[in-house]
Amino acid sequence: SNYNANFAGQPTPAGQALLTANLFTQSQLASLGAVQQPLASPPPGEAGLGWLKAFDLKVSWPYKVREYLTIEPSVGIFNLFNFANFDSPNNSLLQALDGSPGSPNGTINNAARPDRSGIGSGVFGLGSPRVVEFGLKIDF
């Protein structure tokens, strides 16, 4: 990544102040881990999910009950058009969330279609089937 090539291993602003004051050398700061750390590359097959599609919509309308009291009901619909987001041919998304070592959340897929992202696959946002959320906000 550009960050790793240009900034990783460089002193932080605090580290730069220590270098300027001749209290440490660049190699001493690096051996102490007091430099900008490199970003880890994602594990193979867990990135590049640009094929996921979703269209989200949230509508809210405030009602002023009194000068100091406002009630605001809302409806949020995630994946409004219910796009079917199928996993890539090697099921890389579900493998990333199947509870195996390195899995972000340890969720196990119990879906009838193992190639479909959905409830039980650990997908709680982009890629899941249509979800409707009702809300009520009270400001006082």
XYZ file of C-alpha atoms in Angstrom:
140
model
C 0.000 0.000 0.000
C 1.056 3.608 -0.409
C 0.948 4.120 3.348
C 3.344 1.248 4.005
C 5.723 2.421 1.278
C 5.748 6.091 2.299
C 4.991 6.349 6.022
C 5.461 3.023 7.826
C 8.652 2.988 9.864
C 8.840 6.790 9.943
C 8.828 8.594 13.287
C 5.585 9.912 14.690
C 5.382 13.649 15.502
C 6.381 12.834 19.101
C 9.198 10.631 17.824
C 10.370 13.403 15.518
C 10.599 15.718 18.548
C 12.809 13.127 20.282
C 15.037 12.910 17.195
C 15.278 16.699 16.954
C 16.311 16.889 20.621
C 18.975 14.196 19.934
C 17.545 11.966 22.665
C 17.113 8.944 20.369
C 18.258 7.793 16.952
C 15.930 6.566 14.224
C 17.092 2.965 14.726
C 16.508 3.168 18.495
C 12.952 4.405 17.958
C 12.339 1.627 15.433
C 13.637 -1.059 17.819
C 11.316 0.293 20.539
C 8.351 0.235 18.145
C 7.964 4.010 18.506
C 7.465 4.601 14.787
C 4.402 4.519 12.565
C 3.428 0.877 12.274
C 2.740 -0.736 8.879
C -0.806 -1.690 7.977
C -1.287 -5.435 7.760
C -2.438 -6.841 4.440
C -5.845 -8.523 4.538
C -5.792 -12.327 4.477
C -6.227 -13.778 0.969
C -9.855 -13.953 -0.144
C -11.205 -11.583 2.512
C -10.951 -8.324 0.585
C -12.185 -7.031 -2.728
C -15.896 -7.495 -2.122
C -16.827 -4.840 -4.677
C -19.499 -7.132 -6.099
C -21.756 -6.544 -3.064
C -24.741 -4.327 -3.865
C -27.186 -2.574 -1.560
C -29.528 0.422 -1.558
C -30.370 1.794 1.884
C -33.082 4.325 2.749
C -33.953 6.050 6.018
C -36.933 8.365 6.428
C -37.666 10.344 9.583
C -40.095 13.100 10.413
C -39.885 15.291 13.523
C -42.991 16.369 15.460
C -42.582 19.313 17.787
C -44.928 18.529 20.694
C -43.888 21.432 22.912
C -41.159 24.022 22.802
C -38.827 21.645 24.632
C -40.099 18.276 23.347
C -39.664 16.766 19.879
C -40.650 13.243 18.858
C -39.071 11.844 15.704
C -40.282 8.471 14.382
C -38.218 6.884 11.612
C -38.095 3.910 9.279
C -34.826 2.581 7.884
C -34.696 -0.037 5.142
C -31.392 -1.689 4.377
C -30.983 -3.422 0.984
C -34.290 -1.851 -0.095
C -34.448 -3.672 -3.435
C -33.354 -6.966 -1.816
C -30.375 -7.563 -4.090
C -29.254 -11.193 -3.941
C -25.592 -10.989 -2.962
C -24.060 -14.337 -3.741
C -20.644 -15.231 -2.494
C -17.749 -15.468 -4.885
C -17.198 -18.928 -6.418
C -14.750 -20.000 -3.701
C -17.085 -18.797 -0.883
C -14.387 -16.480 0.470
C -16.840 -14.320 2.449
C -18.416 -17.228 4.299
C -15.047 -18.824 4.921
C -13.930 -15.594 6.550
C -16.884 -15.756 8.945
C -17.212 -19.486 9.645
C -15.578 -19.543 13.081
C -12.271 -20.844 11.771
C -8.996 -19.472 13.150
C -8.708 -15.845 12.128
C -12.442 -15.427 11.674
C -13.573 -11.939 12.702
C -16.621 -13.045 14.665
C -16.745 -16.837 14.811
C -20.262 -17.013 13.336
C -21.173 -20.310 11.679
C -23.204 -20.402 8.459
C -26.404 -22.452 8.786
C -28.027 -21.156 5.608
C -29.579 -23.567 3.103
C -27.599 -21.849 0.332
C -23.950 -21.771 1.405
C -23.122 -19.437 -1.486
C -25.630 -16.760 -0.397
C -24.715 -14.061 2.082
C -27.473 -13.769 4.610
C -28.841 -14.452 8.056
C -26.596 -16.955 9.813
C -23.606 -16.121 7.621
C -22.323 -13.430 9.967
C -23.300 -10.653 7.563
C -25.070 -7.897 9.444
C -24.734 -5.076 6.940
C -23.793 -4.916 3.301
C -24.785 -8.120 1.549
C -27.546 -9.310 3.845
C -31.192 -9.632 2.750
C -33.635 -6.749 3.195
C -33.884 -5.495 6.777
C -36.403 -2.959 8.123
C -35.644 -0.919 11.233
C -38.145 1.239 13.106
C -36.938 4.010 15.385
C -38.298 6.582 17.789
C -36.156 9.470 18.972
C -37.311 11.788 21.734
C -35.487 15.100 22.245
C -36.198 17.097 25.379
